[in-house]
Amino acid sequence: MRINMEATTNLVQQAKNGDVDAFSKLYSFVYEDLYRFAFYTLKNQEDACDTVSDTVLAAFSQIKKLRDPSLFKHWIFKILSNQCKRKLKEYTKKTVELPDDLGSYEQDFTEGCQLRMAFTTLSSEERLILSLHQFAGYNSKEIGSILHMPSATVRTKEHRALKKLEQAMHE
Amino acid sequence: MNHEDLYEKIKQSSEEITIPNKIKPEKMNQMLKNSQAPKKKNPLLYVAAPALSFVVMAALVVTVMQKNDMPSSLSNYTGSIASNEAQVLVEKAQEIQDGIDAISSILYPANSYEKLYKQTIDVASEKEKKYYFIEEDAVNEETLNASGAISDLSGTRSDFSNTNLRTEGVDEADMVKTDGTYIYSAIDKSSIRCYKANKGKSTLISTIVPTPEDLGGEIKEIFLNENRLYVIFSKYESTLETDKEGTSFAEDIAYVSNNVTTSLSTYDVSDPKKPVLIATATQDGDYYTARKINQTFYLITSYYPEDGSQSFFDKIKNNFRSSSAAEKEGKNYAPKVNNEAISPCNIFLGKEQTSNDYLVISSISEEKPEKIIDSKAFSTYINNVYVSNQSLYLYYTQYSKNSSSTNIIKINLSEGAIIPKGVGNVPGTINDTFSLDEAEDYLRVVTTSSTQDNGLYILNDKMKIIGKLTNLAPGEQIKSARFMKDIGYFVTFRNMDPLFSVDVSDPKNPKLLGELKITGFSEYLHFFGENQLLGVGYEVNPDTNETVGGKLSMFDISNPSNVTEVKKTVIKSIDEIPALYDYKSFLVSPDKNLIGFMGTDWSGLVADTYYLYTYQPQKGFVLKRKIPIDVCTDKKARGIYIEDYFYLVHKDKVESYSLSD
């Protein structure tokens, strides 16, 4: 979503003053990508919704800390990616397998469906890297700062993930 | 398949999925509104001296004096005093009335709580809020469009640093303050630590913690002056309340009441080991900013009366139709200062009010820090404020389909009196508080319009534009500005970084003096000694438009028509300079020859480092210290100096370094 910067600045200012409607408007610009990001990373619809809701609450309570309104999208994705990271960590401790909604989303065999199924074969880190790139629009340096790894490592992992994705699609 | 094709496929596949209803914006809106329940306030009696009664009072005084028969010798004497006082009152009343007239195009005094009630309800119940036009235009997330920062080249005579101020003579509250012997730090937000600094050694000698009734609050910032420590604290209270007024709604409905109150508490620190609380003044709303001019504090908070839970508005809509009930309820919406509702004559409602946000401004004297001298509330949201030695300017930008313009409200601050003076409008948006500058009743403003033309506007004391210079650097955007006397300097940016100098000595006829093109851009300008201007910002590769690192520039401004960049240094390990958003965190002292700020490195593990530079005409910028900072400090560390030592104040410790080696 491309947003006029001045309008964003204004809405952020209002949201900082506690205006829920202004914040909701800002959210409406990005929520689809936020959901897609969470869904593709976590694979689970319920958890994706919860993570997005938690992100909204956290973002609204912390928007006063957003110094540069033009970075709103960037900023809210950072909150979301941290929430997703936490969720992924929880998964590693859980013994019960969560329903994989991403891979079984539709029964027909469209290319989109094929891709989603291929996507589920990636590791959580790989899904996170590709989602950060695609939905949050982060570059490898920024992804590196979120995942605490050098940007070169991000690029290698990203390359490998895409290769894996391509192979899985053709299987 | 190449990467881009794969990403395109991911994108396409993701667009097929249905977004669950429960995270749609309207649902989230509801969730947020439910999460912040309305607050309720106890009505309190308050007798104020509203603007209108001023006129009445003045008239009365005059009449009484005329009727008094006194011995002629005495009457000559007292008569002159009395009529002087009456004259003062009349003038004051006139001044207030003039102020009301001057801003009447956008704001008007409520004059009654009933009016305040009605307007609050009207605004709150307007379900479809109007938003500004959103056009297809890329958000450029790469360019950090930050504010600039700092005080003038003042330089205190005492040998320790003061907070980096916007305007010389206008003190600003900050998280760290020193008097040259003691360092007070409120970085931790839950306590104030007092350290004794002695030749590079710092010892923690006392800690002030809020009392139990202040739990749930946060220390915001502090002032320090002559053995008095002034602490600004915001308290967030939530209580569960039941409606006891027996309205048509079920009497046992309970709701959470939220209340934010900001206080200015004065501590006697003549013995810093034993700070003594001596006075507290309170004001509704969350802390926005504070200034001190001469002996008067100005405390600014943002206040929102009720936050729009639907059941709450149903309740008030149904139950306060009668005028007296509305008057009573309206008083509950008025912001309170020292527990008394501000007089409706001092609450200014918007002509086209779209939200119930208020900016509340109160004045408090150093002499009687428990007393509020004057308070005004303005129903407006703002982008920022600029405070000169005598005026407060509030500004906010309005957007229409193809253009933007900024309203600037001028408010006179004179020994505690807060009097609106006028409202002006300039095309475009204002970058930050340094883009406005007041000199001899003229206000100079630089703006960037939505077509990315830059302009300089000069407004007179009535806030009318009397001179302008437009069409500067089309297609670029103002990044920083600084005025010194009759010359204004500003930096715009797209690919290159032109520094413009403008002669504003004739307000009706500003002239462009010069333009210097260099790479990168300065987001903060600070006069550094005679004829030198320091620029802090980022270096950019002009071919790729990518940021290369942090950048310091020194400009020679001895000839404003021919400004040159004499020295520069690029710090590649800096990806972000947080001080560019928070000028108070810069340490810039031309006297001490110090330039200190924090830099963030985003590569690898995010790391913050404090950089301390000195400037030598031959060598340029010389790095004196590079001090790693714990990332957990939330970028709040402050660098200060006392005599020959530099102290870096962290959240929970103070590090010191000798400046002589």
Short mmCIF file of C-alpha atoms in Angstrom, two decimals, chain B residues 68-497:
data_model
loop_
_atom_site.label_atom_id
_atom_site.label_comp_id
_atom_site.label_asym_id
_atom_site.label_seq_id
_atom_site.Cartn_x
_atom_site.Cartn_y
_atom_site.Cartn_z
CA ASN B 68 -15.34 58.29 46.24
CA ASP B 69 -15.07 61.66 47.83
CA MET B 70 -11.62 62.18 49.22
CA PRO B 71 -9.63 65.11 50.37
CA SER B 72 -8.18 66.65 47.26
CA SER B 73 -4.58 66.16 48.31
CA LEU B 74 -5.16 62.50 49.01
CA SER B 75 -7.38 61.91 46.02
CA ASN B 76 -4.72 63.24 43.77
CA TYR B 77 -2.39 60.67 45.19
CA THR B 78 -4.63 57.61 45.54
CA GLY B 79 -6.62 58.63 42.53
CA SER B 80 -3.66 58.28 40.31
CA ILE B 81 -2.87 54.86 41.70
CA ALA B 82 -6.45 53.71 41.46
CA SER B 83 -6.92 54.92 37.94
CA ASN B 84 -3.62 53.34 37.04
CA GLU B 85 -4.81 50.03 38.40
CA ALA B 86 -8.11 50.44 36.69
CA GLN B 87 -6.25 51.35 33.55
CA VAL B 88 -4.14 48.22 33.87
CA LEU B 89 -7.25 46.10 34.30
CA VAL B 90 -8.96 47.70 31.35
CA GLU B 91 -5.86 47.19 29.24
CA LYS B 92 -5.56 43.60 30.37
CA ALA B 93 -9.22 42.92 29.60
CA GLN B 94 -8.74 44.57 26.23
CA GLU B 95 -5.65 42.48 25.57
CA ILE B 96 -7.54 39.28 26.34
CA GLN B 97 -10.46 40.35 24.17
CA ASP B 98 -8.07 41.24 21.33
CA GLY B 99 -6.50 37.82 21.67
CA ILE B 100 -9.88 36.10 21.45
CA ASP B 101 -10.69 38.14 18.34
CA ALA B 102 -7.32 37.40 16.80
CA ILE B 103 -7.78 33.62 16.84
CA SER B 104 -11.53 33.67 16.20
CA SER B 105 -11.11 32.26 12.71
CA ILE B 106 -10.33 28.86 14.19
CA LEU B 107 -10.97 28.88 17.94
CA TYR B 108 -13.45 30.49 20.33
CA PRO B 109 -13.88 30.40 24.12
CA ALA B 110 -16.48 27.95 25.38
CA ASN B 111 -17.66 30.48 27.99
CA SER B 112 -19.93 27.86 29.52
CA TYR B 113 -19.57 24.22 30.43
CA GLU B 114 -22.86 23.57 28.67
CA LYS B 115 -21.26 24.60 25.38
CA LEU B 116 -18.26 22.43 26.16
CA TYR B 117 -20.59 19.52 26.85
CA LYS B 118 -22.48 19.96 23.59
CA GLN B 119 -19.41 20.26 21.46
CA THR B 120 -17.78 17.22 23.09
CA ILE B 121 -20.85 15.13 22.44
CA ASP B 122 -21.25 16.38 18.88
CA VAL B 123 -17.69 15.52 18.03
CA ALA B 124 -17.76 12.17 19.80
CA SER B 125 -20.99 11.03 18.24
CA GLU B 126 -19.99 11.94 14.74
CA LYS B 127 -19.47 8.37 13.69
CA GLU B 128 -18.00 8.90 10.29
CA LYS B 129 -14.91 10.86 10.91
CA LYS B 130 -13.46 12.65 7.97
CA TYR B 131 -9.92 11.88 7.06
CA TYR B 132 -7.47 13.63 4.94
CA PHE B 133 -7.12 12.77 1.36
CA ILE B 134 -4.89 9.81 0.73
CA GLU B 135 -3.18 9.85 -2.59
CA GLU B 136 -1.00 7.33 -4.34
CA ASP B 137 2.40 8.40 -3.37
CA ALA B 138 5.22 6.24 -2.17
CA VAL B 139 6.21 6.33 1.45
CA ASN B 140 9.91 6.68 1.27
CA GLU B 141 11.08 4.55 4.12
CA GLU B 142 14.70 5.05 3.29
CA THR B 143 14.95 8.75 3.91
CA LEU B 144 14.75 9.51 7.55
CA ASN B 145 12.84 12.72 7.77
CA ALA B 146 13.87 13.84 11.17
CA SER B 147 13.81 16.91 13.29
CA GLY B 148 16.91 18.92 13.97
CA ALA B 149 18.03 20.32 17.26
CA ILE B 150 19.78 22.79 19.67
CA SER B 151 20.47 25.99 21.47
CA ASP B 152 22.18 29.03 20.17
CA LEU B 153 25.84 29.61 20.58
CA SER B 154 25.10 30.97 24.04
CA GLY B 155 27.56 29.07 26.19
CA THR B 156 27.03 29.53 29.89
CA ARG B 157 29.79 31.21 31.81
CA SER B 158 29.90 28.45 34.36
CA ASP B 159 32.03 25.50 33.34
CA PHE B 160 29.43 22.76 32.92
CA SER B 161 26.97 21.85 30.24
CA ASN B 162 23.33 22.81 30.15
CA THR B 163 20.65 21.00 28.19
CA ASN B 164 20.90 21.67 24.48
CA LEU B 165 18.14 24.27 24.07
CA ARG B 166 16.11 25.45 21.11
CA THR B 167 16.13 29.07 22.26
CA GLU B 168 18.75 30.72 24.39
CA GLY B 169 17.11 31.88 27.63
CA VAL B 170 14.23 29.41 27.38
CA ASP B 171 15.09 26.45 29.59
CA GLU B 172 13.75 23.02 28.70
CA ALA B 173 13.07 20.09 30.96
CA ASP B 174 15.24 17.04 30.24
CA MET B 175 16.16 13.68 31.72
CA VAL B 176 19.57 14.73 33.01
CA LYS B 177 20.58 18.03 34.64
CA THR B 178 23.68 19.22 36.44
CA ASP B 179 24.59 22.25 38.53
CA GLY B 180 28.32 21.66 38.19
CA THR B 181 28.58 19.65 41.42
CA TYR B 182 25.68 17.24 41.34
CA ILE B 183 24.21 15.28 38.45
CA TYR B 184 20.52 14.41 38.57
CA SER B 185 19.28 11.67 36.27
CA ALA B 186 15.70 10.59 35.58
CA ILE B 187 16.61 8.28 32.69
CA ASP B 188 15.24 5.33 34.59
CA LYS B 189 11.74 6.97 34.73
CA SER B 190 10.90 5.38 38.08
CA SER B 191 13.44 7.22 40.21
CA ILE B 192 15.79 10.17 40.18
CA ARG B 193 19.40 9.45 40.99
CA CYS B 194 21.61 12.14 42.37
CA TYR B 195 25.36 11.72 41.83
CA LYS B 196 28.10 13.85 43.24
CA ALA B 197 30.69 14.58 40.58
CA ASN B 198 34.18 15.34 41.77
CA LYS B 199 37.09 15.51 39.33
CA GLY B 200 35.90 12.65 37.24
CA LYS B 201 34.61 10.56 40.12
CA SER B 202 30.88 10.21 40.48
CA THR B 203 29.18 8.81 43.57
CA LEU B 204 25.51 8.01 43.94
CA ILE B 205 24.39 9.93 47.01
CA SER B 206 20.60 9.77 46.98
CA THR B 207 17.62 8.44 45.09
CA ILE B 208 14.18 10.00 44.92
CA VAL B 209 11.40 7.49 44.37
CA PRO B 210 7.74 8.33 43.93
CA THR B 211 5.49 7.82 46.96
CA PRO B 212 3.18 4.77 46.97
CA GLU B 213 0.21 6.88 45.85
CA ASP B 214 2.20 7.82 42.78
CA LEU B 215 2.64 4.24 41.66
CA GLY B 216 1.47 3.68 38.14
CA GLY B 217 3.15 6.81 36.92
CA GLU B 218 6.32 7.78 35.21
CA ILE B 219 8.92 10.46 35.78
CA LYS B 220 9.07 12.43 32.55
CA GLU B 221 11.69 15.13 32.84
CA ILE B 222 13.33 17.48 35.32
CA PHE B 223 14.42 21.09 35.75
CA LEU B 224 17.20 22.15 38.11
CA ASN B 225 17.76 25.66 39.39
CA GLU B 226 19.39 27.02 42.53
CA ASN B 227 18.94 24.15 44.96
CA ARG B 228 15.54 23.32 43.60
CA LEU B 229 14.80 20.22 41.61
CA TYR B 230 11.54 20.29 39.66
CA VAL B 231 10.17 16.90 38.72
CA ILE B 232 7.56 16.39 36.02
CA PHE B 233 5.56 13.25 36.63
CA SER B 234 2.63 11.73 34.75
CA LYS B 235 0.33 9.47 36.68
CA TYR B 236 -1.87 6.95 34.90
CA GLU B 237 -4.75 5.90 37.08
CA SER B 238 -7.35 3.29 36.36
CA THR B 239 -10.15 2.63 38.77
CA LEU B 240 -13.29 0.60 38.58
CA GLU B 241 -16.30 2.81 39.13
CA THR B 242 -20.01 2.27 39.34
CA ASP B 243 -22.53 4.79 38.24
CA LYS B 244 -24.17 6.10 41.37
CA GLU B 245 -26.18 8.84 39.76
CA GLY B 246 -29.11 6.59 39.07
CA THR B 247 -29.53 7.29 35.40
CA SER B 248 -31.74 5.31 33.07
CA PHE B 249 -28.90 2.88 32.68
CA ALA B 250 -28.53 0.00 35.02
CA GLU B 251 -27.16 1.34 38.24
CA ASP B 252 -24.79 -1.48 38.74
CA ILE B 253 -22.84 -0.95 35.56
CA ALA B 254 -19.20 -0.66 36.42
CA TYR B 255 -16.58 0.70 34.11
CA VAL B 256 -12.92 1.39 34.22
CA SER B 257 -12.03 5.01 34.63
CA ASN B 258 -8.71 6.17 33.27
CA ASN B 259 -7.14 9.38 34.31
CA VAL B 260 -3.83 10.93 33.34
CA THR B 261 -2.52 13.74 35.49
CA THR B 262 0.80 15.49 35.12
CA SER B 263 2.44 17.18 38.06
CA LEU B 264 5.33 19.52 38.68
CA SER B 265 6.83 18.69 42.06
CA THR B 266 9.41 20.93 43.67
CA TYR B 267 12.15 19.45 45.83
CA ASP B 268 14.52 21.40 47.99
CA VAL B 269 17.91 19.87 47.26
CA SER B 270 20.09 22.26 49.25
CA ASP B 271 21.16 19.04 50.95
CA PRO B 272 21.15 16.65 48.00
CA LYS B 273 21.47 13.72 50.38
CA LYS B 274 18.06 14.59 51.77
CA PRO B 275 15.79 16.02 49.10
CA VAL B 276 12.61 17.51 50.59
CA LEU B 277 9.36 17.76 48.67
CA ILE B 278 8.01 21.26 49.18
CA ALA B 279 5.25 21.78 46.63
CA THR B 280 3.26 20.10 43.89
CA ALA B 281 1.07 21.56 41.17
CA THR B 282 -1.07 19.30 38.99
CA GLN B 283 -2.64 19.49 35.58
CA ASP B 284 -4.83 17.05 33.68
CA GLY B 285 -3.43 15.31 30.63
CA ASP B 286 -0.32 13.48 29.53
CA TYR B 287 2.97 15.37 29.52
CA TYR B 288 3.80 17.01 26.20
CA THR B 289 6.61 19.43 26.98
CA ALA B 290 7.71 22.14 29.43
CA ARG B 291 9.66 25.37 29.30
CA LYS B 292 10.95 27.89 31.78
CA ILE B 293 11.24 31.55 30.88
CA ASN B 294 12.78 33.77 33.57
CA GLN B 295 11.09 32.62 36.78
CA THR B 296 8.03 31.02 35.21
CA PHE B 297 7.40 27.43 34.19
CA TYR B 298 5.02 26.60 31.36
CA LEU B 299 3.67 23.07 31.57
CA ILE B 300 2.03 21.66 28.44
CA THR B 301 -0.08 18.49 28.45
CA SER B 302 -2.35 16.82 25.96
CA TYR B 303 -5.76 16.04 27.33
CA TYR B 304 -8.68 14.00 26.07
CA PRO B 305 -11.86 14.23 28.12
CA GLU B 306 -13.64 10.96 27.42
CA ASP B 307 -12.49 8.37 25.07
CA GLY B 308 -15.54 7.27 23.21
CA SER B 309 -16.77 3.99 24.58
CA GLN B 310 -20.17 3.64 22.99
CA SER B 311 -22.09 2.85 26.17
CA PHE B 312 -20.66 5.94 27.77
CA PHE B 313 -21.80 8.21 24.98
CA ASP B 314 -25.23 6.61 24.87
CA LYS B 315 -25.49 7.37 28.51
CA ILE B 316 -24.53 11.01 28.32
CA LYS B 317 -26.56 11.62 25.21
CA ASN B 318 -29.67 10.30 26.83
CA ASN B 319 -29.35 11.97 30.13
CA PHE B 320 -28.06 15.46 29.88
CA ARG B 321 -30.52 17.24 27.66
CA SER B 322 -31.39 19.92 30.16
CA SER B 323 -29.19 22.94 30.27
CA SER B 324 -28.23 22.70 33.92
CA ALA B 325 -27.47 19.00 33.67
CA ALA B 326 -25.37 19.66 30.58
CA GLU B 327 -23.58 22.47 32.36
CA LYS B 328 -22.84 20.13 35.25
CA GLU B 329 -21.72 17.26 33.03
CA GLY B 330 -19.74 19.58 30.74
CA LYS B 331 -17.66 20.59 33.72
CA ASN B 332 -16.56 16.98 34.02
CA TYR B 333 -15.02 17.26 30.56
CA ALA B 334 -13.04 20.37 31.37
CA PRO B 335 -9.36 19.76 32.11
CA LYS B 336 -8.49 20.42 35.74
CA VAL B 337 -5.51 22.24 37.15
CA ASN B 338 -4.74 21.80 40.84
CA ASN B 339 -8.01 19.84 41.00
CA GLU B 340 -10.17 22.69 39.73
CA ALA B 341 -11.82 22.72 36.34
CA ILE B 342 -10.43 25.38 34.04
CA SER B 343 -12.95 28.19 33.55
CA PRO B 344 -14.96 27.77 30.34
CA CYS B 345 -13.75 31.23 29.30
CA ASN B 346 -10.24 29.82 29.16
CA ILE B 347 -11.20 26.76 27.15
CA PHE B 348 -11.07 27.39 23.44
CA LEU B 349 -13.21 25.20 21.22
CA GLY B 350 -12.54 24.66 17.54
CA LYS B 351 -14.73 26.24 14.89
CA GLU B 352 -14.45 22.99 12.99
CA GLN B 353 -13.63 20.68 15.82
CA THR B 354 -13.05 17.10 14.70
CA SER B 355 -11.67 15.56 17.85
CA ASN B 356 -11.92 16.18 21.56
CA ASP B 357 -8.20 16.62 22.01
CA TYR B 358 -6.99 19.56 24.01
CA LEU B 359 -3.62 21.06 24.57
CA VAL B 360 -3.52 22.42 28.12
CA ILE B 361 -0.97 25.09 29.04
CA SER B 362 -0.42 26.30 32.60
CA SER B 363 2.04 28.70 34.12
CA ILE B 364 3.66 28.21 37.52
CA SER B 365 6.09 30.58 39.20
CA GLU B 366 9.33 29.49 40.79
CA GLU B 367 8.41 31.54 43.82
CA LYS B 368 5.10 29.75 44.51
CA PRO B 369 5.49 26.39 42.82
CA GLU B 370 2.24 25.03 44.26
CA LYS B 371 0.14 27.72 42.57
CA ILE B 372 -1.07 27.81 38.98
CA ILE B 373 -0.96 31.37 37.69
CA ASP B 374 -2.92 30.96 34.48
CA SER B 375 -4.27 28.10 32.37
CA LYS B 376 -5.63 27.84 28.87
CA ALA B 377 -6.92 24.85 26.95
CA PHE B 378 -7.07 24.78 23.16
CA SER B 379 -9.03 22.21 21.25
CA THR B 380 -6.50 21.36 18.62
CA TYR B 381 -4.03 18.70 17.79
CA ILE B 382 -0.60 19.98 16.98
CA ASN B 383 2.45 18.86 15.08
CA ASN B 384 4.87 20.62 17.37
CA VAL B 385 5.58 23.76 19.35
CA TYR B 386 8.20 26.47 19.12
CA VAL B 387 8.87 28.66 22.15
CA SER B 388 10.69 31.97 21.87
CA ASN B 389 11.56 34.22 24.79
CA GLN B 390 8.08 35.72 24.81
CA SER B 391 5.79 33.56 22.70
CA LEU B 392 4.58 30.04 22.27
CA TYR B 393 3.73 28.95 18.75
CA LEU B 394 1.59 25.87 18.16
CA TYR B 395 1.42 24.58 14.64
CA TYR B 396 -0.48 21.95 12.75
CA THR B 397 -0.80 21.08 9.09
CA GLN B 398 -4.06 20.76 7.21
CA TYR B 399 -4.26 18.70 4.06
CA SER B 400 -6.59 18.98 1.12
CA LYS B 401 -6.51 17.07 -2.12
CA ASN B 402 -3.58 18.78 -3.76
CA SER B 403 -2.11 21.03 -1.18
CA SER B 404 -1.19 21.44 2.41
CA SER B 405 -0.96 24.46 4.62
CA THR B 406 0.03 24.98 8.20
CA ASN B 407 -1.83 26.99 10.81
CA ILE B 408 0.33 28.65 13.42
CA ILE B 409 -1.28 29.89 16.62
CA LYS B 410 0.70 32.55 18.45
CA ILE B 411 0.33 32.74 22.22
CA ASN B 412 1.98 35.43 24.26
CA LEU B 413 3.74 34.30 27.45
CA SER B 414 4.38 37.16 29.79
CA GLU B 415 5.16 36.57 33.47
CA GLY B 416 2.70 33.73 33.60
CA ALA B 417 -0.12 35.27 31.57
CA ILE B 418 -1.03 33.04 28.63
CA ILE B 419 -2.75 35.19 26.02
CA PRO B 420 -3.57 34.14 22.46
CA LYS B 421 -2.27 36.68 19.97
CA GLY B 422 -3.26 35.50 16.56
CA VAL B 423 -3.31 32.78 14.00
CA GLY B 424 -1.43 32.69 10.74
CA ASN B 425 -1.37 30.33 7.81
CA VAL B 426 1.56 29.42 5.59
CA PRO B 427 1.57 27.09 2.55
CA GLY B 428 3.21 23.70 3.03
CA THR B 429 4.48 21.81 6.03
CA ILE B 430 7.00 22.72 8.72
CA ASN B 431 9.95 20.36 9.24
CA ASP B 432 10.58 21.02 12.92
CA THR B 433 10.80 23.64 15.65
CA PHE B 434 13.97 25.09 14.10
CA SER B 435 12.06 26.02 10.97
CA LEU B 436 10.35 28.80 12.91
CA ASP B 437 12.16 31.74 14.43
CA GLU B 438 10.92 34.87 16.12
CA ALA B 439 12.84 38.13 16.07
CA GLU B 440 11.44 41.52 17.05
CA ASP B 441 7.80 40.55 16.69
CA TYR B 442 8.41 38.99 13.29
CA LEU B 443 8.11 35.28 12.76
CA ARG B 444 10.22 33.69 10.03
CA VAL B 445 9.11 30.27 8.81
CA VAL B 446 10.52 27.93 6.19
CA THR B 447 8.17 25.33 4.71
CA THR B 448 8.01 22.60 2.09
CA SER B 449 4.80 22.51 0.05
CA SER B 450 3.13 19.37 -1.26
CA THR B 451 4.61 20.06 -4.68
CA GLN B 452 7.98 20.09 -2.90
CA ASP B 453 8.66 23.73 -3.43
CA ASN B 454 10.33 25.37 -0.50
CA GLY B 455 9.53 28.81 0.76
CA LEU B 456 10.41 31.32 3.41
CA TYR B 457 7.61 33.41 4.90
CA ILE B 458 7.83 36.36 7.24
CA LEU B 459 4.79 37.10 9.39
CA ASN B 460 4.16 40.25 11.39
CA ASP B 461 2.88 40.45 14.98
CA LYS B 462 -0.68 40.05 13.67
CA MET B 463 0.45 36.79 12.01
CA LYS B 464 -0.05 38.15 8.51
CA ILE B 465 2.48 37.26 5.81
CA ILE B 466 4.32 40.44 4.86
CA GLY B 467 7.28 39.04 3.00
CA LYS B 468 8.17 35.82 1.25
CA LEU B 469 10.67 34.01 -0.90
CA THR B 470 9.28 31.01 -2.77
CA ASN B 471 10.26 28.43 -5.35
CA LEU B 472 13.47 27.49 -3.63
CA ALA B 473 14.89 24.09 -4.57
CA PRO B 474 11.83 22.68 -6.33
CA GLY B 475 11.44 18.93 -5.89
CA GLU B 476 13.42 18.87 -2.70
CA GLN B 477 12.49 18.83 0.93
CA ILE B 478 13.67 20.95 3.86
CA LYS B 479 15.73 18.84 6.26
CA SER B 480 17.00 21.41 8.72
CA ALA B 481 17.04 25.13 9.39
CA ARG B 482 18.64 27.64 11.71
CA PHE B 483 18.35 31.40 11.98
CA MET B 484 20.91 33.78 13.37
CA LYS B 485 19.84 37.39 13.63
CA ASP B 486 19.22 38.54 10.08
CA ILE B 487 20.38 35.45 8.26
CA GLY B 488 18.57 32.17 7.91
CA TYR B 489 20.23 28.93 6.79
CA PHE B 490 18.42 25.86 5.62
CA VAL B 491 19.26 22.54 4.04
CA THR B 492 17.11 20.75 1.49
CA PHE B 493 17.61 17.28 0.16
CA ARG B 494 16.94 15.03 -2.76
CA ASN B 495 20.22 13.77 -4.05
CA MET B 496 22.52 16.57 -3.22
CA ASP B 497 22.44 18.76 -0.15
#
